[in-house]
PDB file of C-alpha atoms in Angstrom:
ATOM      1  CA  UNK A   1      -1.741 -17.729 -10.961  1.00 60.00           C
ATOM      2  CA  UNK A   2      -0.096 -19.161  -8.177  1.00 88.00           C
ATOM      3  CA  UNK A   3       2.834 -15.141  -7.492  1.00 94.00           C
ATOM      4  CA  UNK A   4       2.001 -12.389  -6.890  1.00 97.00           C
ATOM      5  CA  UNK A   5       2.031 -10.178 -10.329  1.00 97.00           C
ATOM      6  CA  UNK A   6       2.110  -6.116 -10.810  1.00 98.00           C
ATOM      7  CA  UNK A   7      -0.534  -4.806 -12.329  1.00 98.00           C
ATOM      8  CA  UNK A   8       0.647  -0.998 -14.092  1.00 98.00           C
ATOM      9  CA  UNK A   9      -1.465   2.067 -13.666  1.00 97.00           C
ATOM     10  CA  UNK A  10       0.314   4.863 -13.832  1.00 97.00           C
ATOM     11  CA  UNK A  11       4.572   2.555 -15.004  1.00 97.00           C
ATOM     12  CA  UNK A  12       7.481   3.684 -13.600  1.00 97.00           C
ATOM     13  CA  UNK A  13      11.066   2.502 -14.823  1.00 93.00           C
ATOM     14  CA  UNK A  14      13.516   3.482 -13.107  1.00 97.00           C
ATOM     15  CA  UNK A  15      15.484   1.276 -10.259  1.00 97.00           C
ATOM     16  CA  UNK A  16      15.287   3.532  -6.718  1.00 98.00           C
ATOM     17  CA  UNK A  17      12.466   4.469  -5.910  1.00 98.00           C
ATOM     18  CA  UNK A  18      10.673   3.246  -2.202  1.00 98.00           C
ATOM     19  CA  UNK A  19       7.923   1.804  -2.487  1.00 98.00           C
ATOM     20  CA  UNK A  20       4.894   1.350  -0.795  1.00 97.00           C
ATOM     21  CA  UNK A  21       2.015  -1.318  -0.708  1.00 96.00           C
ATOM     22  CA  UNK A  22      -1.333  -1.196   0.993  1.00 94.00           C
ATOM     23  CA  UNK A  23      -5.530  -1.155   0.263  1.00 94.00           C
ATOM     24  CA  UNK A  24      -6.161   2.731   0.332  1.00 94.00           C
ATOM     25  CA  UNK A  25      -9.576   1.674   0.418  1.00 89.00           C
ATOM     26  CA  UNK A  26     -10.802   5.525   1.174  1.00 87.00           C
ATOM     27  CA  UNK A  27      -7.744   7.530   0.744  1.00 89.00           C
ATOM     28  CA  UNK A  28      -7.685  10.056   3.588  1.00 84.00           C
ATOM     29  CA  UNK A  29      -5.050  12.390   5.145  1.00 91.00           C
ATOM     30  CA  UNK A  30      -3.268   9.595   7.463  1.00 89.00           C
ATOM     31  CA  UNK A  31      -2.332   8.183   3.777  1.00 91.00           C
ATOM     32  CA  UNK A  32      -1.746  10.805   1.903  1.00 94.00           C
ATOM     33  CA  UNK A  33       0.182  12.938   4.344  1.00 93.00           C
ATOM     34  CA  UNK A  34       2.409   9.479   4.957  1.00 94.00           C
ATOM     35  CA  UNK A  35       2.560   8.507   1.025  1.00 97.00           C
ATOM     36  CA  UNK A  36       4.020  12.542   1.213  1.00 97.00           C
ATOM     37  CA  UNK A  37       6.175  12.157   4.483  1.00 96.00           C
ATOM     38  CA  UNK A  38       7.692   8.851   2.439  1.00 97.00           C
ATOM     39  CA  UNK A  39       8.601  10.796  -0.130  1.00 98.00           C
ATOM     40  CA  UNK A  40       9.908  13.479   0.999  1.00 97.00           C
ATOM     41  CA  UNK A  41      12.856  11.442   1.890  1.00 98.00           C
ATOM     42  CA  UNK A  42      14.269  12.040  -1.990  1.00 97.00           C
ATOM     43  CA  UNK A  43      12.814   8.845  -3.892  1.00 98.00           C
ATOM     44  CA  UNK A  44      10.909   8.175  -6.041  1.00 98.00           C
ATOM     45  CA  UNK A  45       7.349   6.620  -5.187  1.00 98.00           C
ATOM     46  CA  UNK A  46       5.720   4.072  -6.210  1.00 98.00           C
ATOM     47  CA  UNK A  47       2.411   2.819  -4.346  1.00 98.00           C
ATOM     48  CA  UNK A  48       1.338  -0.477  -4.634  1.00 98.00           C
ATOM     49  CA  UNK A  49      -2.444  -0.745  -4.244  1.00 97.00           C
ATOM     50  CA  UNK A  50      -3.757  -4.609  -2.738  1.00 96.00           C
ATOM     51  CA  UNK A  51      -6.364  -6.124  -5.251  1.00 96.00           C
ATOM     52  CA  UNK A  52     -10.582  -6.777  -4.334  1.00 95.00           C
ATOM     53  CA  UNK A  53     -10.483 -10.028  -3.943  1.00 95.00           C
ATOM     54  CA  UNK A  54      -7.014  -9.428  -1.313  1.00 94.00           C
ATOM     55  CA  UNK A  55      -8.440  -6.897   0.772  1.00 94.00           C
ATOM     56  CA  UNK A  56     -11.726  -9.204   1.112  1.00 93.00           C
ATOM     57  CA  UNK A  57     -10.182 -12.136   1.928  1.00 92.00           C
ATOM     58  CA  UNK A  58      -8.366  -9.984   4.080  1.00 88.00           C
ATOM     59  CA  UNK A  59     -11.043  -6.705   5.369  1.00 88.00           C
ATOM     60  CA  UNK A  60     -13.605  -8.526   5.549  1.00 87.00           C
ATOM     61  CA  UNK A  61     -16.288  -9.098   2.894  1.00 91.00           C
ATOM     62  CA  UNK A  62     -17.682  -5.628   2.634  1.00 87.00           C
ATOM     63  CA  UNK A  63     -13.941  -4.619   1.613  1.00 86.00           C
ATOM     64  CA  UNK A  64     -12.938  -2.434  -0.603  1.00 91.00           C
ATOM     65  CA  UNK A  65     -15.167  -0.350  -0.489  1.00 91.00           C
ATOM     66  CA  UNK A  66     -13.897   0.335  -3.999  1.00 94.00           C
ATOM     67  CA  UNK A  67     -12.291  -1.588  -6.712  1.00 95.00           C
ATOM     68  CA  UNK A  68      -8.438  -1.048  -7.160  1.00 96.00           C
ATOM     69  CA  UNK A  69      -8.070   0.640 -10.609  1.00 97.00           C
ATOM     70  CA  UNK A  70     -10.884   3.332  -8.353  1.00 96.00           C
ATOM     71  CA  UNK A  71      -8.117   3.449  -6.338  1.00 97.00           C
ATOM     72  CA  UNK A  72      -4.782   3.445  -8.317  1.00 97.00           C
ATOM     73  CA  UNK A  73      -6.577   5.941  -9.650  1.00 97.00           C
ATOM     74  CA  UNK A  74      -7.087   8.385  -7.036  1.00 96.00           C
ATOM     75  CA  UNK A  75      -3.622   7.370  -6.007  1.00 97.00           C
ATOM     76  CA  UNK A  76      -2.631   8.542  -9.587  1.00 97.00           C
ATOM     77  CA  UNK A  77      -4.410  11.858  -8.843  1.00 97.00           C
ATOM     78  CA  UNK A  78      -1.651  12.503  -6.511  1.00 97.00           C
ATOM     79  CA  UNK A  79       1.265  14.965  -8.150  1.00 96.00           C
ATOM     80  CA  UNK A  80       3.940  13.895  -4.876  1.00 97.00           C
ATOM     81  CA  UNK A  81       3.388   9.662  -6.588  1.00 98.00           C
ATOM     82  CA  UNK A  82       5.086   8.258  -9.731  1.00 98.00           C
ATOM     83  CA  UNK A  83       3.992   5.315  -9.999  1.00 98.00           C
ATOM     84  CA  UNK A  84       1.361   2.431  -9.302  1.00 98.00           C
ATOM     85  CA  UNK A  85       0.230  -0.917  -9.699  1.00 98.00           C
ATOM     86  CA  UNK A  86      -1.582  -3.290  -8.566  1.00 98.00           C
ATOM     87  CA  UNK A  87      -1.334  -5.682  -6.930  1.00 98.00           C
ATOM     88  CA  UNK A  88      -3.027  -9.239  -7.697  1.00 97.00           C
ATOM     89  CA  UNK A  89      -2.421 -12.596  -6.892  1.00 96.00           C
ATOM     90  CA  UNK A  90      -4.271 -15.899  -4.888  1.00 95.00           C
ATOM     91  CA  UNK A  91      -5.094 -14.240  -1.561  1.00 93.00           C
ATOM     92  CA  UNK A  92      -3.313 -16.294   0.517  1.00 92.00           C
ATOM     93  CA  UNK A  93       0.797 -15.370  -1.008  1.00 93.00           C
ATOM     94  CA  UNK A  94       1.220 -12.631   1.845  1.00 90.00           C
ATOM     95  CA  UNK A  95       4.576 -13.821   2.752  1.00 92.00           C
ATOM     96  CA  UNK A  96       7.732 -11.714   2.505  1.00 94.00           C
ATOM     97  CA  UNK A  97       9.392 -14.245  -0.449  1.00 96.00           C
ATOM     98  CA  UNK A  98       6.353 -13.468  -2.293  1.00 95.00           C
ATOM     99  CA  UNK A  99       5.969  -9.639  -1.655  1.00 96.00           C
ATOM    100  CA  UNK A 100      10.637  -9.506  -2.982  1.00 97.00           C
ATOM    101  CA  UNK A 101       9.974 -11.473  -6.380  1.00 97.00           C
ATOM    102  CA  UNK A 102       6.890  -8.707  -6.729  1.00 97.00           C
ATOM    103  CA  UNK A 103       9.787  -6.117  -6.455  1.00 98.00           C
ATOM    104  CA  UNK A 104      12.541  -7.572  -7.453  1.00 98.00           C
ATOM    105  CA  UNK A 105      12.069  -5.740 -10.917  1.00 97.00           C
ATOM    106  CA  UNK A 106      11.739  -2.677  -9.641  1.00 98.00           C
ATOM    107  CA  UNK A 107      14.592  -2.601  -7.837  1.00 98.00           C
ATOM    108  CA  UNK A 108      13.878  -0.688  -5.320  1.00 98.00           C
ATOM    109  CA  UNK A 109      15.267   1.944  -2.942  1.00 98.00           C
ATOM    110  CA  UNK A 110      13.352   1.383  -0.469  1.00 98.00           C
ATOM    111  CA  UNK A 111      10.174  -0.853   0.856  1.00 98.00           C
ATOM    112  CA  UNK A 112       8.183   2.283   3.828  1.00 97.00           C
ATOM    113  CA  UNK A 113       5.698   1.428   5.885  1.00 95.00           C
ATOM    114  CA  UNK A 114       4.111   3.011   9.073  1.00 91.00           C
ATOM    115  CA  UNK A 115       4.418   2.361  12.746  1.00 89.00           C
ATOM    116  CA  UNK A 116       3.127  -0.605  14.154  1.00 86.00           C
ATOM    117  CA  UNK A 117       1.992  -2.245  10.442  1.00 86.00           C
ATOM    118  CA  UNK A 118       1.873  -6.007  11.533  1.00 86.00           C
ATOM    119  CA  UNK A 119       4.013  -6.658   8.427  1.00 86.00           C
ATOM    120  CA  UNK A 120       7.153  -4.583   9.698  1.00 91.00           C
ATOM    121  CA  UNK A 121       9.569  -6.994  10.432  1.00 93.00           C
ATOM    122  CA  UNK A 122       8.832  -9.270   6.914  1.00 92.00           C
ATOM    123  CA  UNK A 123       8.840  -5.708   4.948  1.00 93.00           C
ATOM    124  CA  UNK A 124      12.285  -4.966   6.213  1.00 96.00           C
ATOM    125  CA  UNK A 125      13.530  -8.545   5.809  1.00 96.00           C
ATOM    126  CA  UNK A 126      12.217  -7.915   2.640  1.00 96.00           C
ATOM    127  CA  UNK A 127      14.166  -5.496   2.503  1.00 97.00           C
ATOM    128  CA  UNK A 128      17.254  -6.552   3.129  1.00 97.00           C
ATOM    129  CA  UNK A 129      16.359  -9.282   0.371  1.00 98.00           C
ATOM    130  CA  UNK A 130      16.005  -6.417  -1.884  1.00 98.00           C
ATOM    131  CA  UNK A 131      19.268  -4.746  -0.767  1.00 98.00           C
ATOM    132  CA  UNK A 132      16.618  -1.685  -0.539  1.00 98.00           C
ATOM    133  CA  UNK A 133      16.849   0.464   2.836  1.00 98.00           C
ATOM    134  CA  UNK A 134      13.423  -0.388   4.989  1.00 97.00           C
ATOM    135  CA  UNK A 135      11.828   2.042   6.021  1.00 98.00           C
ATOM    136  CA  UNK A 136       9.542   2.834   8.896  1.00 95.00           C
ATOM    137  CA  UNK A 137       7.259   5.465   9.561  1.00 93.00           C
ATOM    138  CA  UNK A 138       5.321   7.433  12.065  1.00 87.00           C
ATOM    139  CA  UNK A 139       1.743   6.625  11.393  1.00 77.00           C
ATOM    140  CA  UNK A 140      -0.905   9.183  11.714  1.00 71.00           C
ATOM    141  CA  UNK A 141      -2.615   9.612  15.209  1.00 64.00           C
ATOM    142  CA  UNK A 142      -6.404   8.786  14.229  1.00 61.00           C
ATOM    143  CA  UNK A 143      -6.998   8.187  10.938  1.00 55.00           C
ATOM    144  CA  UNK A 144      -7.184   5.129   9.564  1.00 56.00           C
ATOM    145  CA  UNK A 145      -9.996   3.555   7.433  1.00 54.00           C
ATOM    146  CA  UNK A 146     -11.002   0.839   9.712  1.00 55.00           C
ATOM    147  CA  UNK A 147     -11.526   3.876  11.746  1.00 53.00           C
ATOM    148  CA  UNK A 148     -13.572   6.087   9.302  1.00 50.00           C
ATOM    149  CA  UNK A 149     -16.433   3.250   8.626  1.00 51.00           C
ATOM    150  CA  UNK A 150     -16.789   2.924  12.350  1.00 51.00           C
ATOM    151  CA  UNK A 151     -17.663   6.492  12.307  1.00 51.00           C
ATOM    152  CA  UNK A 152     -20.132   6.042  10.025  1.00 57.00           C
ATOM    153  CA  UNK A 153     -21.971   3.353  10.385  1.00 62.00           C
ATOM    154  CA  UNK A 154     -21.726   3.226  14.363  1.00 69.00           C
ATOM    155  CA  UNK A 155     -25.103   5.793  15.525  1.00 70.00           C
ATOM    156  CA  UNK A 156     -24.008   7.872  17.659  1.00 71.00           C
ATOM    157  CA  UNK A 157     -25.015   7.238  21.563  1.00 74.00           C
ATOM    158  CA  UNK A 158     -28.402   7.862  23.018  1.00 75.00           C
ATOM    159  CA  UNK A 159     -28.220  11.538  25.478  1.00 77.00           C
TER     160      UNK A 159
END
């Protein structure tokens, strides 16, 4: 496979949805508030879960903690999520052009990301090509999977 593909877990086939992608390794309140804020802007919400090989390539060999199928299942259980798909493909395929090809059949109305996302510029460029809006939402301070993992794996300082 030399391109990204969407493997639908909770299909949604109407145009104009807001699309978000990520690892979503340990679903936490930051994820929930971000996803709800995207949905609250009025468009249906599609969530793409990066597959295990892609997450491991980007985040390290100990990640993800949960399989893509499990992460997708948890996201599909959220009442404000309208569709869920797993993003599969070689991990080095992470440029806007690959995501444009992936998202084009979905006819998104918006691509959403959090402020500070290192791929924000590429996401907005992709949104422009797809004739979609680019939404940047504020991240929830202090809420990240990496922070949670560091908190549970780092012993407390000795007094």
